[in-house]
mmCIF file with all atom_site columns, C-alpha atoms and ligand atoms in Angstrom:
data_model
loop_
_atom_site.group_PDB
_atom_site.id
_atom_site.type_symbol
_atom_site.label_atom_id
_atom_site.label_alt_id
_atom_site.label_comp_id
_atom_site.label_asym_id
_atom_site.label_entity_id
_atom_site.label_seq_id
_atom_site.pdbx_PDB_ins_code
_atom_site.Cartn_x
_atom_site.Cartn_y
_atom_site.Cartn_z
_atom_site.occupancy
_atom_site.B_iso_or_equiv
_atom_site.pdbx_formal_charge
_atom_site.auth_seq_id
_atom_site.auth_comp_id
_atom_site.auth_asym_id
_atom_site.auth_atom_id
_atom_site.pdbx_PDB_model_num
ATOM   1   C  CA  . UNK A 1 1   ? 9.373  8.354   -203.402 1.00 82.00 ? 677  UNK A CA  1
ATOM   2   C  CA  . UNK A 1 2   ? 13.278 8.428   -203.077 1.00 94.00 ? 678  UNK A CA  1
ATOM   3   C  CA  . UNK A 1 3   ? 16.002 9.737   -205.089 1.00 97.00 ? 679  UNK A CA  1
ATOM   4   C  CA  . UNK A 1 4   ? 18.411 6.782   -205.717 1.00 98.00 ? 680  UNK A CA  1
ATOM   5   C  CA  . UNK A 1 5   ? 21.917 7.071   -206.168 1.00 98.00 ? 681  UNK A CA  1
ATOM   6   C  CA  . UNK A 1 6   ? 23.259 6.810   -209.706 1.00 98.00 ? 682  UNK A CA  1
ATOM   7   C  CA  . UNK A 1 7   ? 25.983 4.739   -210.644 1.00 98.00 ? 683  UNK A CA  1
ATOM   8   C  CA  . UNK A 1 8   ? 28.944 6.561   -212.441 1.00 97.00 ? 684  UNK A CA  1
ATOM   9   C  CA  . UNK A 1 9   ? 31.231 5.493   -215.180 1.00 97.00 ? 685  UNK A CA  1
ATOM   10  C  CA  . UNK A 1 10  ? 33.696 3.584   -214.933 1.00 97.00 ? 686  UNK A CA  1
ATOM   11  C  CA  . UNK A 1 11  ? 31.783 1.548   -212.237 1.00 97.00 ? 687  UNK A CA  1
ATOM   12  C  CA  . UNK A 1 12  ? 31.540 -2.027  -213.710 1.00 98.00 ? 688  UNK A CA  1
ATOM   13  C  CA  . UNK A 1 13  ? 28.227 -2.668  -212.722 1.00 98.00 ? 689  UNK A CA  1
ATOM   14  C  CA  . UNK A 1 14  ? 27.221 -0.313  -215.474 1.00 98.00 ? 690  UNK A CA  1
ATOM   15  C  CA  . UNK A 1 15  ? 28.448 -3.124  -217.763 1.00 98.00 ? 691  UNK A CA  1
ATOM   16  C  CA  . UNK A 1 16  ? 25.792 -5.595  -216.165 1.00 98.00 ? 692  UNK A CA  1
ATOM   17  C  CA  . UNK A 1 17  ? 23.065 -6.657  -219.007 1.00 98.00 ? 693  UNK A CA  1
ATOM   18  C  CA  . UNK A 1 18  ? 19.637 -6.299  -217.484 1.00 98.00 ? 694  UNK A CA  1
ATOM   19  C  CA  . UNK A 1 19  ? 17.160 -9.117  -217.221 1.00 98.00 ? 695  UNK A CA  1
ATOM   20  C  CA  . UNK A 1 20  ? 13.384 -8.824  -218.635 1.00 98.00 ? 696  UNK A CA  1
ATOM   21  C  CA  . UNK A 1 21  ? 10.909 -8.007  -216.166 1.00 98.00 ? 697  UNK A CA  1
ATOM   22  C  CA  . UNK A 1 22  ? 8.313  -10.671 -215.482 1.00 97.00 ? 698  UNK A CA  1
ATOM   23  C  CA  . UNK A 1 23  ? 5.588  -9.319  -213.374 1.00 94.00 ? 699  UNK A CA  1
ATOM   24  C  CA  . UNK A 1 24  ? 4.551  -5.875  -213.364 1.00 97.00 ? 700  UNK A CA  1
ATOM   25  C  CA  . UNK A 1 25  ? 3.452  -5.289  -209.768 1.00 98.00 ? 701  UNK A CA  1
ATOM   26  C  CA  . UNK A 1 26  ? 3.423  -2.426  -207.175 1.00 98.00 ? 702  UNK A CA  1
ATOM   27  C  CA  . UNK A 1 27  ? 7.061  -2.980  -206.278 1.00 97.00 ? 703  UNK A CA  1
ATOM   28  C  CA  . UNK A 1 28  ? 7.988  -2.461  -209.947 1.00 98.00 ? 704  UNK A CA  1
ATOM   29  C  CA  . UNK A 1 29  ? 5.522  0.748   -210.138 1.00 98.00 ? 705  UNK A CA  1
ATOM   30  C  CA  . UNK A 1 30  ? 7.503  1.924   -206.768 1.00 98.00 ? 706  UNK A CA  1
ATOM   31  C  CA  . UNK A 1 31  ? 10.766 1.383   -208.537 1.00 98.00 ? 707  UNK A CA  1
ATOM   32  C  CA  . UNK A 1 32  ? 9.486  3.319   -211.583 1.00 98.00 ? 708  UNK A CA  1
ATOM   33  C  CA  . UNK A 1 33  ? 8.379  6.285   -209.349 1.00 98.00 ? 709  UNK A CA  1
ATOM   34  C  CA  . UNK A 1 34  ? 11.653 6.557   -207.985 1.00 98.00 ? 710  UNK A CA  1
ATOM   35  C  CA  . UNK A 1 35  ? 13.476 6.420   -211.109 1.00 98.00 ? 711  UNK A CA  1
ATOM   36  C  CA  . UNK A 1 36  ? 11.445 9.495   -212.533 1.00 98.00 ? 712  UNK A CA  1
ATOM   37  C  CA  . UNK A 1 37  ? 12.316 11.115  -209.262 1.00 98.00 ? 713  UNK A CA  1
ATOM   38  C  CA  . UNK A 1 38  ? 16.033 10.468  -209.572 1.00 98.00 ? 714  UNK A CA  1
ATOM   39  C  CA  . UNK A 1 39  ? 15.832 11.518  -213.079 1.00 98.00 ? 715  UNK A CA  1
ATOM   40  C  CA  . UNK A 1 40  ? 13.898 14.785  -212.416 1.00 98.00 ? 716  UNK A CA  1
ATOM   41  C  CA  . UNK A 1 41  ? 16.108 15.657  -209.477 1.00 98.00 ? 717  UNK A CA  1
ATOM   42  C  CA  . UNK A 1 42  ? 19.554 15.063  -211.210 1.00 97.00 ? 718  UNK A CA  1
ATOM   43  C  CA  . UNK A 1 43  ? 18.101 16.569  -213.241 1.00 96.00 ? 719  UNK A CA  1
ATOM   44  C  CA  . UNK A 1 44  ? 18.051 14.668  -216.505 1.00 97.00 ? 720  UNK A CA  1
ATOM   45  C  CA  . UNK A 1 45  ? 15.885 13.387  -219.588 1.00 98.00 ? 721  UNK A CA  1
ATOM   46  C  CA  . UNK A 1 46  ? 16.307 9.578   -219.239 1.00 98.00 ? 722  UNK A CA  1
ATOM   47  C  CA  . UNK A 1 47  ? 17.430 6.739   -216.738 1.00 98.00 ? 723  UNK A CA  1
ATOM   48  C  CA  . UNK A 1 48  ? 17.597 3.344   -217.138 1.00 99.00 ? 724  UNK A CA  1
ATOM   49  C  CA  . UNK A 1 49  ? 17.432 0.851   -214.328 1.00 98.00 ? 725  UNK A CA  1
ATOM   50  C  CA  . UNK A 1 50  ? 20.959 -0.152  -214.791 1.00 98.00 ? 726  UNK A CA  1
ATOM   51  C  CA  . UNK A 1 51  ? 22.102 3.452   -213.531 1.00 98.00 ? 727  UNK A CA  1
ATOM   52  C  CA  . UNK A 1 52  ? 20.633 2.713   -210.330 1.00 98.00 ? 728  UNK A CA  1
ATOM   53  C  CA  . UNK A 1 53  ? 21.868 -0.450  -209.993 1.00 98.00 ? 729  UNK A CA  1
ATOM   54  C  CA  . UNK A 1 54  ? 18.610 -2.573  -210.774 1.00 98.00 ? 730  UNK A CA  1
ATOM   55  C  CA  . UNK A 1 55  ? 19.193 -5.065  -213.585 1.00 98.00 ? 731  UNK A CA  1
ATOM   56  C  CA  . UNK A 1 56  ? 15.759 -5.123  -215.000 1.00 98.00 ? 732  UNK A CA  1
ATOM   57  C  CA  . UNK A 1 57  ? 14.821 -3.657  -218.312 1.00 98.00 ? 733  UNK A CA  1
ATOM   58  C  CA  . UNK A 1 58  ? 13.076 -0.619  -217.374 1.00 98.00 ? 734  UNK A CA  1
ATOM   59  C  CA  . UNK A 1 59  ? 13.587 3.082   -218.669 1.00 98.00 ? 735  UNK A CA  1
ATOM   60  C  CA  . UNK A 1 60  ? 12.076 6.311   -217.979 1.00 98.00 ? 736  UNK A CA  1
ATOM   61  C  CA  . UNK A 1 61  ? 12.514 9.500   -220.113 1.00 98.00 ? 737  UNK A CA  1
ATOM   62  C  CA  . UNK A 1 62  ? 11.326 12.965  -220.274 1.00 98.00 ? 738  UNK A CA  1
ATOM   63  C  CA  . UNK A 1 63  ? 12.594 15.199  -223.011 1.00 98.00 ? 739  UNK A CA  1
ATOM   64  C  CA  . UNK A 1 64  ? 9.952  17.929  -222.750 1.00 97.00 ? 740  UNK A CA  1
ATOM   65  C  CA  . UNK A 1 65  ? 10.881 21.534  -221.795 1.00 95.00 ? 741  UNK A CA  1
ATOM   66  C  CA  . UNK A 1 66  ? 8.109  21.503  -218.811 1.00 96.00 ? 742  UNK A CA  1
ATOM   67  C  CA  . UNK A 1 67  ? 9.216  18.397  -217.468 1.00 96.00 ? 743  UNK A CA  1
ATOM   68  C  CA  . UNK A 1 68  ? 5.493  17.185  -217.907 1.00 97.00 ? 744  UNK A CA  1
ATOM   69  C  CA  . UNK A 1 69  ? 5.617  14.274  -220.726 1.00 97.00 ? 745  UNK A CA  1
ATOM   70  C  CA  . UNK A 1 70  ? 6.989  11.276  -218.705 1.00 98.00 ? 746  UNK A CA  1
ATOM   71  C  CA  . UNK A 1 71  ? 7.290  7.806   -220.452 1.00 98.00 ? 747  UNK A CA  1
ATOM   72  C  CA  . UNK A 1 72  ? 8.158  4.564   -218.803 1.00 98.00 ? 748  UNK A CA  1
ATOM   73  C  CA  . UNK A 1 73  ? 9.069  1.556   -220.748 1.00 98.00 ? 749  UNK A CA  1
ATOM   74  C  CA  . UNK A 1 74  ? 9.079  -1.691  -219.350 1.00 98.00 ? 750  UNK A CA  1
ATOM   75  C  CA  . UNK A 1 75  ? 11.197 -4.567  -221.452 1.00 98.00 ? 751  UNK A CA  1
ATOM   76  C  CA  . UNK A 1 76  ? 11.617 -2.239  -224.431 1.00 98.00 ? 752  UNK A CA  1
ATOM   77  C  CA  . UNK A 1 77  ? 12.345 -3.489  -227.920 1.00 98.00 ? 753  UNK A CA  1
ATOM   78  C  CA  . UNK A 1 78  ? 13.064 -0.831  -230.648 1.00 98.00 ? 754  UNK A CA  1
ATOM   79  C  CA  . UNK A 1 79  ? 12.858 -1.021  -234.405 1.00 98.00 ? 755  UNK A CA  1
ATOM   80  C  CA  . UNK A 1 80  ? 15.060 2.076   -235.895 1.00 98.00 ? 756  UNK A CA  1
ATOM   81  C  CA  . UNK A 1 81  ? 14.495 3.738   -239.169 1.00 98.00 ? 757  UNK A CA  1
ATOM   82  C  CA  . UNK A 1 82  ? 15.312 7.273   -241.008 1.00 97.00 ? 758  UNK A CA  1
ATOM   83  C  CA  . UNK A 1 83  ? 18.527 9.178   -241.137 1.00 97.00 ? 759  UNK A CA  1
ATOM   84  C  CA  . UNK A 1 84  ? 21.515 8.765   -239.178 1.00 97.00 ? 760  UNK A CA  1
ATOM   85  C  CA  . UNK A 1 85  ? 21.591 12.052  -237.117 1.00 97.00 ? 761  UNK A CA  1
ATOM   86  C  CA  . UNK A 1 86  ? 24.543 13.134  -234.939 1.00 97.00 ? 762  UNK A CA  1
ATOM   87  C  CA  . UNK A 1 87  ? 23.725 14.735  -231.582 1.00 97.00 ? 763  UNK A CA  1
ATOM   88  C  CA  . UNK A 1 88  ? 25.826 15.825  -228.592 1.00 97.00 ? 764  UNK A CA  1
ATOM   89  C  CA  . UNK A 1 89  ? 25.115 13.343  -225.756 1.00 97.00 ? 765  UNK A CA  1
ATOM   90  C  CA  . UNK A 1 90  ? 25.628 13.202  -222.192 1.00 98.00 ? 766  UNK A CA  1
ATOM   91  C  CA  . UNK A 1 91  ? 24.683 10.887  -219.385 1.00 98.00 ? 767  UNK A CA  1
ATOM   92  C  CA  . UNK A 1 92  ? 23.896 11.132  -215.891 1.00 98.00 ? 768  UNK A CA  1
ATOM   93  C  CA  . UNK A 1 93  ? 26.575 8.322   -215.613 1.00 98.00 ? 769  UNK A CA  1
ATOM   94  C  CA  . UNK A 1 94  ? 28.918 10.259  -216.988 1.00 98.00 ? 770  UNK A CA  1
ATOM   95  C  CA  . UNK A 1 95  ? 28.661 13.845  -215.686 1.00 96.00 ? 771  UNK A CA  1
ATOM   96  C  CA  . UNK A 1 96  ? 29.921 16.667  -217.052 1.00 96.00 ? 772  UNK A CA  1
ATOM   97  C  CA  . UNK A 1 97  ? 30.839 15.232  -220.337 1.00 97.00 ? 773  UNK A CA  1
ATOM   98  C  CA  . UNK A 1 98  ? 29.305 15.772  -223.569 1.00 97.00 ? 774  UNK A CA  1
ATOM   99  C  CA  . UNK A 1 99  ? 30.220 14.474  -227.053 1.00 97.00 ? 775  UNK A CA  1
ATOM   100 C  CA  . UNK A 1 100 ? 28.732 13.932  -230.559 1.00 97.00 ? 776  UNK A CA  1
ATOM   101 C  CA  . UNK A 1 101 ? 27.179 10.150  -231.017 1.00 98.00 ? 777  UNK A CA  1
ATOM   102 C  CA  . UNK A 1 102 ? 25.194 9.203   -233.991 1.00 98.00 ? 778  UNK A CA  1
ATOM   103 C  CA  . UNK A 1 103 ? 21.757 7.318   -234.005 1.00 98.00 ? 779  UNK A CA  1
ATOM   104 C  CA  . UNK A 1 104 ? 18.824 6.724   -235.795 1.00 98.00 ? 780  UNK A CA  1
ATOM   105 C  CA  . UNK A 1 105 ? 16.351 9.676   -236.024 1.00 97.00 ? 781  UNK A CA  1
ATOM   106 C  CA  . UNK A 1 106 ? 13.149 7.583   -235.646 1.00 98.00 ? 782  UNK A CA  1
ATOM   107 C  CA  . UNK A 1 107 ? 12.357 4.289   -233.425 1.00 98.00 ? 783  UNK A CA  1
ATOM   108 C  CA  . UNK A 1 108 ? 9.255  2.473   -232.877 1.00 98.00 ? 784  UNK A CA  1
ATOM   109 C  CA  . UNK A 1 109 ? 9.011  1.182   -229.361 1.00 98.00 ? 785  UNK A CA  1
ATOM   110 C  CA  . UNK A 1 110 ? 7.167  -1.784  -228.168 1.00 98.00 ? 786  UNK A CA  1
ATOM   111 C  CA  . UNK A 1 111 ? 6.953  -2.384  -224.263 1.00 98.00 ? 787  UNK A CA  1
ATOM   112 C  CA  . UNK A 1 112 ? 4.700  -2.671  -221.509 1.00 98.00 ? 788  UNK A CA  1
ATOM   113 C  CA  . UNK A 1 113 ? 3.685  0.246   -219.399 1.00 98.00 ? 789  UNK A CA  1
ATOM   114 C  CA  . UNK A 1 114 ? 3.723  0.355   -215.661 1.00 98.00 ? 790  UNK A CA  1
ATOM   115 C  CA  . UNK A 1 115 ? 0.159  -0.843  -215.563 1.00 97.00 ? 791  UNK A CA  1
ATOM   116 C  CA  . UNK A 1 116 ? 1.478  -4.071  -217.403 1.00 97.00 ? 792  UNK A CA  1
ATOM   117 C  CA  . UNK A 1 117 ? -0.245 -2.886  -220.917 1.00 98.00 ? 793  UNK A CA  1
ATOM   118 C  CA  . UNK A 1 118 ? 1.386  -3.916  -224.127 1.00 98.00 ? 794  UNK A CA  1
ATOM   119 C  CA  . UNK A 1 119 ? 1.979  -0.470  -225.856 1.00 98.00 ? 795  UNK A CA  1
ATOM   120 C  CA  . UNK A 1 120 ? 3.646  0.838   -229.201 1.00 98.00 ? 796  UNK A CA  1
ATOM   121 C  CA  . UNK A 1 121 ? 4.881  4.330   -229.837 1.00 98.00 ? 797  UNK A CA  1
ATOM   122 C  CA  . UNK A 1 122 ? 6.525  5.919   -232.767 1.00 98.00 ? 798  UNK A CA  1
ATOM   123 C  CA  . UNK A 1 123 ? 9.304  8.085   -231.735 1.00 98.00 ? 799  UNK A CA  1
ATOM   124 C  CA  . UNK A 1 124 ? 11.328 10.717  -233.265 1.00 97.00 ? 800  UNK A CA  1
ATOM   125 C  CA  . UNK A 1 125 ? 13.820 13.528  -232.599 1.00 96.00 ? 801  UNK A CA  1
ATOM   126 C  CA  . UNK A 1 126 ? 15.151 13.811  -229.132 1.00 97.00 ? 802  UNK A CA  1
ATOM   127 C  CA  . UNK A 1 127 ? 12.915 11.173  -227.477 1.00 98.00 ? 803  UNK A CA  1
ATOM   128 C  CA  . UNK A 1 128 ? 14.182 8.634   -230.145 1.00 98.00 ? 804  UNK A CA  1
ATOM   129 C  CA  . UNK A 1 129 ? 17.566 9.374   -229.632 1.00 98.00 ? 805  UNK A CA  1
ATOM   130 C  CA  . UNK A 1 130 ? 17.145 9.583   -225.598 1.00 98.00 ? 806  UNK A CA  1
ATOM   131 C  CA  . UNK A 1 131 ? 15.315 5.867   -225.882 1.00 98.00 ? 807  UNK A CA  1
ATOM   132 C  CA  . UNK A 1 132 ? 18.304 4.566   -227.836 1.00 98.00 ? 808  UNK A CA  1
ATOM   133 C  CA  . UNK A 1 133 ? 20.616 5.809   -225.417 1.00 98.00 ? 809  UNK A CA  1
ATOM   134 C  CA  . UNK A 1 134 ? 18.440 4.482   -222.533 1.00 98.00 ? 810  UNK A CA  1
ATOM   135 C  CA  . UNK A 1 135 ? 18.423 1.262   -224.226 1.00 98.00 ? 811  UNK A CA  1
ATOM   136 C  CA  . UNK A 1 136 ? 21.815 0.841   -224.429 1.00 98.00 ? 812  UNK A CA  1
ATOM   137 C  CA  . UNK A 1 137 ? 22.327 1.147   -220.686 1.00 98.00 ? 813  UNK A CA  1
ATOM   138 C  CA  . UNK A 1 138 ? 20.198 -2.130  -220.510 1.00 98.00 ? 814  UNK A CA  1
ATOM   139 C  CA  . UNK A 1 139 ? 22.885 -4.017  -222.434 1.00 98.00 ? 815  UNK A CA  1
ATOM   140 C  CA  . UNK A 1 140 ? 25.802 -2.718  -220.539 1.00 98.00 ? 816  UNK A CA  1
ATOM   141 C  CA  . UNK A 1 141 ? 26.554 -0.067  -223.187 1.00 98.00 ? 817  UNK A CA  1
ATOM   142 C  CA  . UNK A 1 142 ? 27.476 3.585   -222.454 1.00 98.00 ? 818  UNK A CA  1
ATOM   143 C  CA  . UNK A 1 143 ? 27.568 6.620   -225.028 1.00 98.00 ? 819  UNK A CA  1
ATOM   144 C  CA  . UNK A 1 144 ? 31.290 6.688   -224.286 1.00 98.00 ? 820  UNK A CA  1
ATOM   145 C  CA  . UNK A 1 145 ? 31.717 3.262   -226.064 1.00 98.00 ? 821  UNK A CA  1
ATOM   146 C  CA  . UNK A 1 146 ? 31.078 5.223   -229.269 1.00 98.00 ? 822  UNK A CA  1
ATOM   147 C  CA  . UNK A 1 147 ? 33.747 7.601   -228.537 1.00 98.00 ? 823  UNK A CA  1
ATOM   148 C  CA  . UNK A 1 148 ? 37.475 7.026   -229.658 1.00 97.00 ? 824  UNK A CA  1
ATOM   149 C  CA  . UNK A 1 149 ? 39.851 5.173   -227.263 1.00 97.00 ? 825  UNK A CA  1
ATOM   150 C  CA  . UNK A 1 150 ? 41.828 8.233   -226.443 1.00 97.00 ? 826  UNK A CA  1
ATOM   151 C  CA  . UNK A 1 151 ? 38.599 10.087  -225.559 1.00 97.00 ? 827  UNK A CA  1
ATOM   152 C  CA  . UNK A 1 152 ? 37.172 7.401   -223.293 1.00 97.00 ? 828  UNK A CA  1
ATOM   153 C  CA  . UNK A 1 153 ? 40.315 7.117   -221.546 1.00 97.00 ? 829  UNK A CA  1
ATOM   154 C  CA  . UNK A 1 154 ? 40.633 10.714  -220.770 1.00 97.00 ? 830  UNK A CA  1
ATOM   155 C  CA  . UNK A 1 155 ? 37.150 11.102  -219.709 1.00 98.00 ? 831  UNK A CA  1
ATOM   156 C  CA  . UNK A 1 156 ? 37.457 7.953   -217.466 1.00 97.00 ? 832  UNK A CA  1
ATOM   157 C  CA  . UNK A 1 157 ? 41.021 9.361   -215.733 1.00 97.00 ? 833  UNK A CA  1
ATOM   158 C  CA  . UNK A 1 158 ? 38.879 12.535  -214.838 1.00 96.00 ? 834  UNK A CA  1
ATOM   159 C  CA  . UNK A 1 159 ? 35.944 10.949  -213.689 1.00 96.00 ? 835  UNK A CA  1
ATOM   160 C  CA  . UNK A 1 160 ? 38.288 8.576   -211.524 1.00 95.00 ? 836  UNK A CA  1
ATOM   161 C  CA  . UNK A 1 161 ? 40.404 11.744  -210.329 1.00 94.00 ? 837  UNK A CA  1
ATOM   162 C  CA  . UNK A 1 162 ? 36.973 13.472  -209.123 1.00 92.00 ? 838  UNK A CA  1
ATOM   163 C  CA  . UNK A 1 163 ? 35.655 10.012  -207.387 1.00 90.00 ? 839  UNK A CA  1
ATOM   164 C  CA  . UNK A 1 164 ? 38.990 9.947   -205.152 1.00 91.00 ? 840  UNK A CA  1
ATOM   165 C  CA  . UNK A 1 165 ? 38.577 13.775  -204.249 1.00 86.00 ? 841  UNK A CA  1
ATOM   166 C  CA  . UNK A 1 166 ? 35.174 12.828  -203.256 1.00 82.00 ? 842  UNK A CA  1
ATOM   167 C  CA  . UNK A 1 167 ? 35.687 9.850   -201.439 1.00 73.00 ? 843  UNK A CA  1
HETATM 168 ZN ZN1 . LIG B 2 .   ? 22.991 7.454   -219.943 1.00 94.46 ? 1475 LIG B ZN1 1
#
């Protein structure tokens, strides 16, 4: 397994729309393992393949306290329901920033698992919110897109400055 490099906002590659996975094979399972290792190492509660510059429809999440409830969803499709709830969100691609974002409280996800089997899972709470956030990445969308232009520009400037310092 390997820890992969995570792209950071405003990297234009984060705006790529991911392609559907056409075959679930050993290479894909290795990528899923690497994504889990990258997410746990960061540490974060979710990661989309887009964030490690692989433009395939794959997300991994684990919102559990003990970091022992991993979920990997391949070609996820969401049906959203329930109330609209506001949560402070962060993102491994927007390090250090947390802002309130509104999402649906429930999601039904249909996807393939890493064995290539079709699965359907009813999600709620943090897990439902996290999966909506990760599915946005597959569309090239970031949580900062839900914020005001002013806030997003401020975050972009701070991160660009941080990138220059690191370079
Ligand atoms: Zn994110």
